[in-house]
mmCIF file of C-alpha atoms in Angstrom:
data_model
loop_
_atom_site.group_PDB
_atom_site.id
_atom_site.type_symbol
_atom_site.label_atom_id
_atom_site.label_comp_id
_atom_site.label_asym_id
_atom_site.label_seq_id
_atom_site.Cartn_x
_atom_site.Cartn_y
_atom_site.Cartn_z
ATOM 1 C CA MET A 1 42.444 -38.861 46.289
ATOM 2 C CA SER A 2 44.512 -41.052 44.204
ATOM 3 C CA ASP A 3 45.927 -39.943 41.117
ATOM 4 C CA THR A 4 43.990 -42.270 38.574
ATOM 5 C CA ALA A 5 40.194 -40.772 40.360
ATOM 6 C CA ALA A 6 42.020 -37.300 40.287
ATOM 7 C CA THR A 7 42.694 -37.503 36.008
ATOM 8 C CA ILE A 8 39.745 -39.707 35.575
ATOM 9 C CA PHE A 9 37.251 -36.296 37.279
ATOM 10 C CA THR A 10 39.546 -34.246 35.499
ATOM 11 C CA ALA A 11 39.272 -35.732 32.113
ATOM 12 C CA ILE A 12 35.313 -35.521 32.976
ATOM 13 C CA ALA A 13 34.776 -31.904 33.932
ATOM 14 C CA GLY A 14 37.166 -31.045 30.885
ATOM 15 C CA GLY A 15 34.598 -33.186 28.869
ATOM 16 C CA LEU A 16 31.368 -31.920 30.518
ATOM 17 C CA PHE A 17 32.973 -28.154 30.338
ATOM 18 C CA ALA A 18 34.148 -28.635 25.889
ATOM 19 C CA LEU A 19 30.443 -30.205 25.678
ATOM 20 C CA ALA A 20 29.024 -27.180 27.429
ATOM 21 C CA VAL A 21 31.395 -24.542 25.239
ATOM 22 C CA ALA A 22 30.090 -26.860 21.957
ATOM 23 C CA TYR A 23 26.115 -26.243 22.649
ATOM 24 C CA ILE A 24 26.600 -22.983 23.276
ATOM 25 C CA SER A 25 28.704 -22.386 20.167
ATOM 26 C CA TYR A 26 25.734 -24.211 18.541
ATOM 27 C CA ARG A 27 23.305 -21.958 19.850
ATOM 28 C CA ALA A 28 24.966 -18.570 19.445
ATOM 29 C CA GLY A 29 25.434 -19.538 15.665
ATOM 30 C CA ARG A 30 22.192 -20.720 14.746
ATOM 31 C CA ARG A 31 20.751 -17.861 16.918
ATOM 32 C CA GLN A 32 23.492 -15.645 14.245
ATOM 33 C CA THR A 33 22.273 -17.477 11.252
ATOM 34 C CA THR A 34 19.006 -16.893 12.196
ATOM 35 C CA ASP A 35 19.384 -12.943 12.713
ATOM 36 C CA GLN A 36 21.169 -12.819 9.873
ATOM 37 C CA ALA A 37 18.243 -14.491 7.651
ATOM 38 C CA THR A 38 15.616 -12.006 9.523
ATOM 39 C CA VAL A 39 17.563 -9.240 8.728
ATOM 40 C CA GLU A 40 18.040 -9.819 5.051
ATOM 41 C CA HIS A 41 14.324 -10.653 4.876
ATOM 42 C CA GLY A 42 13.583 -7.647 6.317
ATOM 43 C CA GLN A 43 15.304 -5.679 3.719
ATOM 44 C CA TRP A 44 14.023 -7.811 1.187
ATOM 45 C CA LEU A 45 10.594 -6.919 2.450
ATOM 46 C CA ARG A 46 11.590 -2.860 2.633
ATOM 47 C CA GLY A 47 12.417 -2.632 -0.953
ATOM 48 C CA GLN A 48 9.159 -5.048 -2.340
ATOM 49 C CA ARG A 49 7.536 -2.035 0.123
ATOM 50 C CA GLN A 50 9.346 0.868 -1.635
ATOM 51 C CA GLN A 51 8.754 -0.282 -4.859
ATOM 52 C CA GLY A 52 4.913 -1.214 -4.216
ATOM 53 C CA TYR A 53 3.848 1.998 -2.259
ATOM 54 C CA LEU A 54 5.818 4.074 -5.479
ATOM 55 C CA THR A 55 4.226 2.065 -7.780
ATOM 56 C CA PHE A 56 0.606 2.674 -5.875
ATOM 57 C CA VAL A 57 1.160 6.382 -5.814
ATOM 58 C CA ASP A 58 2.050 6.587 -9.559
ATOM 59 C CA THR A 59 -1.025 4.635 -10.373
ATOM 60 C CA TRP A 60 -3.312 6.665 -7.687
ATOM 61 C CA ASP A 61 -1.936 10.221 -9.454
ATOM 62 C CA THR A 62 -2.570 9.538 -12.684
ATOM 63 C CA THR A 63 -6.025 7.968 -11.723
ATOM 64 C CA VAL A 64 -7.124 11.472 -10.067
ATOM 65 C CA GLU A 65 -5.353 13.500 -12.507
ATOM 66 C CA SER A 66 -7.692 11.321 -14.951
ATOM 67 C CA LEU A 67 -10.852 11.453 -13.285
ATOM 68 C CA GLN A 68 -10.457 15.057 -12.656
ATOM 69 C CA GLY A 69 -10.218 15.641 -16.376
ATOM 70 C CA LEU A 70 -13.367 13.705 -16.702
ATOM 71 C CA GLN A 71 -14.285 16.348 -14.067
ATOM 72 C CA ARG A 72 -13.433 19.051 -15.927
ATOM 73 C CA SER A 73 -14.173 18.384 -19.070
ATOM 74 C CA TRP A 74 -17.543 17.341 -19.192
ATOM 75 C CA GLU A 75 -19.561 20.018 -19.677
ATOM 76 C CA ALA A 76 -17.783 19.727 -23.461
ATOM 77 C CA ARG A 77 -18.632 16.083 -23.891
ATOM 78 C CA LEU A 78 -22.009 16.219 -22.862
ATOM 79 C CA ARG A 79 -22.653 19.785 -25.149
ATOM 80 C CA ALA A 80 -20.357 17.332 -28.120
ATOM 81 C CA TYR A 81 -22.479 14.673 -27.648
ATOM 82 C CA GLU A 82 -25.965 16.656 -27.814
ATOM 83 C CA GLU A 83 -24.876 17.899 -30.751
ATOM 84 C CA GLY A 84 -23.895 14.666 -32.501
ATOM 85 C CA GLY A 85 -20.240 15.193 -32.930
ATOM 86 C CA ARG A 86 -19.327 12.484 -30.066
ATOM 87 C CA GLN A 87 -20.278 9.195 -30.723
ATOM 88 C CA GLU A 88 -19.906 7.989 -26.495
ATOM 89 C CA ASP A 89 -22.195 8.899 -24.424
ATOM 90 C CA PRO A 90 -20.382 10.775 -21.321
ATOM 91 C CA ALA A 91 -22.364 8.539 -18.954
ATOM 92 C CA GLU A 92 -20.981 5.441 -20.411
ATOM 93 C CA GLU A 93 -17.241 7.104 -21.116
ATOM 94 C CA SER A 94 -17.699 7.998 -17.508
ATOM 95 C CA SER A 95 -18.506 4.280 -16.299
ATOM 96 C CA ARG A 96 -15.839 2.798 -18.606
ATOM 97 C CA LEU A 97 -13.457 4.613 -17.073
ATOM 98 C CA MET A 98 -14.198 4.227 -13.641
ATOM 99 C CA ARG A 99 -14.258 0.603 -13.810
ATOM 100 C CA ASP A 100 -10.858 1.121 -15.749
ATOM 101 C CA ALA A 101 -9.366 3.291 -13.103
ATOM 102 C CA TRP A 102 -10.564 0.961 -10.563
ATOM 103 C CA ARG A 103 -8.965 -1.771 -12.019
ATOM 104 C CA ALA A 104 -5.580 0.059 -12.409
ATOM 105 C CA VAL A 105 -5.701 1.509 -8.241
ATOM 106 C CA ARG A 106 -7.014 -1.966 -6.891
ATOM 107 C CA ARG A 107 -4.544 -3.777 -8.322
ATOM 108 C CA ASP A 108 -1.372 -1.812 -6.970
ATOM 109 C CA LEU A 109 -3.395 -1.585 -3.744
ATOM 110 C CA GLU A 110 -3.811 -5.195 -3.059
ATOM 111 C CA ARG A 111 -0.735 -5.529 -3.942
ATOM 112 C CA VAL A 112 0.603 -3.083 -1.682
ATOM 113 C CA GLU A 113 -2.239 -4.150 1.067
ATOM 114 C CA LEU A 114 -0.014 -7.534 0.978
ATOM 115 C CA LEU A 115 3.383 -6.288 1.975
ATOM 116 C CA GLY A 116 1.740 -4.408 5.008
ATOM 117 C CA PRO A 117 2.030 -3.251 7.715
ATOM 118 C CA GLN A 118 -1.087 -2.648 9.290
ATOM 119 C CA ARG A 119 -0.545 1.482 9.233
ATOM 120 C CA ILE A 120 -0.107 1.029 5.797
ATOM 121 C CA ASN A 121 -3.387 -1.004 5.437
ATOM 122 C CA PHE A 122 -5.150 1.433 7.530
ATOM 123 C CA ALA A 123 -4.317 4.007 5.285
ATOM 124 C CA LEU A 124 -5.012 2.232 2.057
ATOM 125 C CA ARG A 125 -8.652 2.063 3.474
ATOM 126 C CA ALA A 126 -8.314 5.952 3.830
ATOM 127 C CA MET A 127 -7.659 5.955 -0.156
ATOM 128 C CA GLU A 128 -9.890 3.354 -1.253
ATOM 129 C CA ASP A 129 -13.059 5.162 0.447
ATOM 130 C CA ALA A 130 -11.717 8.805 -1.004
ATOM 131 C CA PHE A 131 -11.714 6.669 -4.625
ATOM 132 C CA ARG A 132 -14.930 5.400 -4.101
ATOM 133 C CA GLU A 133 -16.576 9.192 -2.997
ATOM 134 C CA MET A 134 -14.988 10.550 -5.655
ATOM 135 C CA GLN A 135 -16.883 7.827 -7.966
ATOM 136 C CA ASP A 136 -20.106 8.522 -6.369
ATOM 137 C CA VAL A 137 -19.725 12.081 -7.912
ATOM 138 C CA ILE A 138 -19.232 11.124 -10.782
ATOM 139 C CA THR A 139 -21.572 8.481 -11.334
ATOM 140 C CA ALA A 140 -24.444 10.954 -10.254
ATOM 141 C CA GLN A 141 -23.289 13.229 -12.592
ATOM 142 C CA ALA A 142 -24.311 10.802 -15.108
ATOM 143 C CA MET A 143 -27.075 9.393 -13.892
ATOM 144 C CA ASP A 144 -28.474 13.362 -13.749
ATOM 145 C CA GLU A 145 -27.235 13.907 -17.617
ATOM 146 C CA ALA A 146 -27.136 17.432 -16.751
ATOM 147 C CA THR A 147 -26.135 19.645 -19.179
ATOM 148 C CA CYS A 148 -24.570 22.108 -16.714
ATOM 149 C CA PRO A 149 -23.440 20.270 -13.850
ATOM 150 C CA HIS A 150 -23.188 21.163 -10.353
ATOM 151 C CA TRP A 151 -19.969 19.740 -9.027
ATOM 152 C CA ASP A 152 -20.253 21.686 -5.863
ATOM 153 C CA GLU A 153 -19.908 17.957 -4.169
ATOM 154 C CA TRP A 154 -16.441 17.323 -6.370
ATOM 155 C CA ASN A 155 -13.827 20.127 -4.132
ATOM 156 C CA PRO A 156 -14.074 19.064 -0.612
ATOM 157 C CA VAL A 157 -13.901 14.819 -2.064
ATOM 158 C CA LEU A 158 -11.196 15.912 -3.705
ATOM 159 C CA ALA A 159 -9.382 17.064 -0.535
ATOM 160 C CA ARG A 160 -10.226 14.134 0.691
ATOM 161 C CA ALA A 161 -8.731 11.866 -1.717
ATOM 162 C CA ASN A 162 -5.391 14.093 -1.086
ATOM 163 C CA LEU A 163 -5.562 14.276 2.462
ATOM 164 C CA ALA A 164 -6.287 10.293 2.009
ATOM 165 C CA ARG A 165 -2.634 10.321 0.041
ATOM 166 C CA PHE A 166 -0.868 12.596 2.100
ATOM 167 C CA ASN A 167 -1.267 9.981 4.989
ATOM 168 C CA PHE A 168 -0.302 7.064 3.084
ATOM 169 C CA HIS A 169 2.781 8.920 2.250
ATOM 170 C CA ALA A 170 3.391 9.670 5.623
ATOM 171 C CA ALA A 171 2.668 5.964 6.903
ATOM 172 C CA ALA A 172 4.955 4.521 4.122
ATOM 173 C CA ILE A 173 7.643 6.961 5.018
ATOM 174 C CA GLN A 174 7.545 5.683 8.778
ATOM 175 C CA THR A 175 7.570 1.951 7.622
ATOM 176 C CA LEU A 176 10.527 1.965 5.068
ATOM 177 C CA ARG A 177 12.720 4.294 7.276
ATOM 178 C CA GLN A 178 12.283 1.345 9.855
ATOM 179 C CA PRO A 179 15.509 0.126 9.609
ATOM 180 C CA PRO A 180 15.505 -3.989 9.530
ATOM 181 C CA SER A 181 16.527 -5.681 12.794
ATOM 182 C CA PRO A 182 17.474 -9.269 14.455
ATOM 183 C CA GLU A 183 13.621 -8.907 16.149
ATOM 184 C CA GLY A 184 12.073 -8.580 12.798
ATOM 185 C CA GLU A 185 9.079 -6.800 12.255
ATOM 186 C CA SER A 186 6.782 -6.047 15.572
ATOM 187 C CA GLU A 187 6.120 -2.713 15.406
ATOM 188 C CA GLY A 188 2.937 -1.341 14.101
ATOM 189 C CA LEU A 189 1.466 -5.616 14.432
ATOM 190 C CA GLU A 190 -0.233 -3.747 17.114
ATOM 191 C CA GLU A 191 -2.297 -0.639 16.014
#
């Protein structure tokens, strides 16, 4: 092989090596940028979830507290209405309070549902079912127009609502404690 051919061969090999290094560097740089963007999005989503979960739990607690207040004051409200001391019928008042309560809970529930992940959505369904059960007990009481209300169903329904809240809280902790990773969010999607 002549010196010229060796020089040309070395130049071609060097050029191919440089192209290979450039391509590998390009791919590695793109991968690093993609990974960084995925982690940053994960951090943003984690913050949104934390805010959404806290807002939802606060709304839930306020709503359940107001429903418990309605339940506790039912007899007094009914007596005051029958004696003419109250303008609003307790059945109509409870219906209005239930609509307002569901509107508040639904707004925050839908936000949390959008943020996911699926384990949170499962916990939300249980909370929604518990809310509907509380609503059914109060609505049934309002339909009966009982002067001595029978709230036998209330405590078990309230216990299920509290359990559903506890399970949501546990799912939220599990979700928020999972740090964002370059692979993105895959855990919980196959549940």
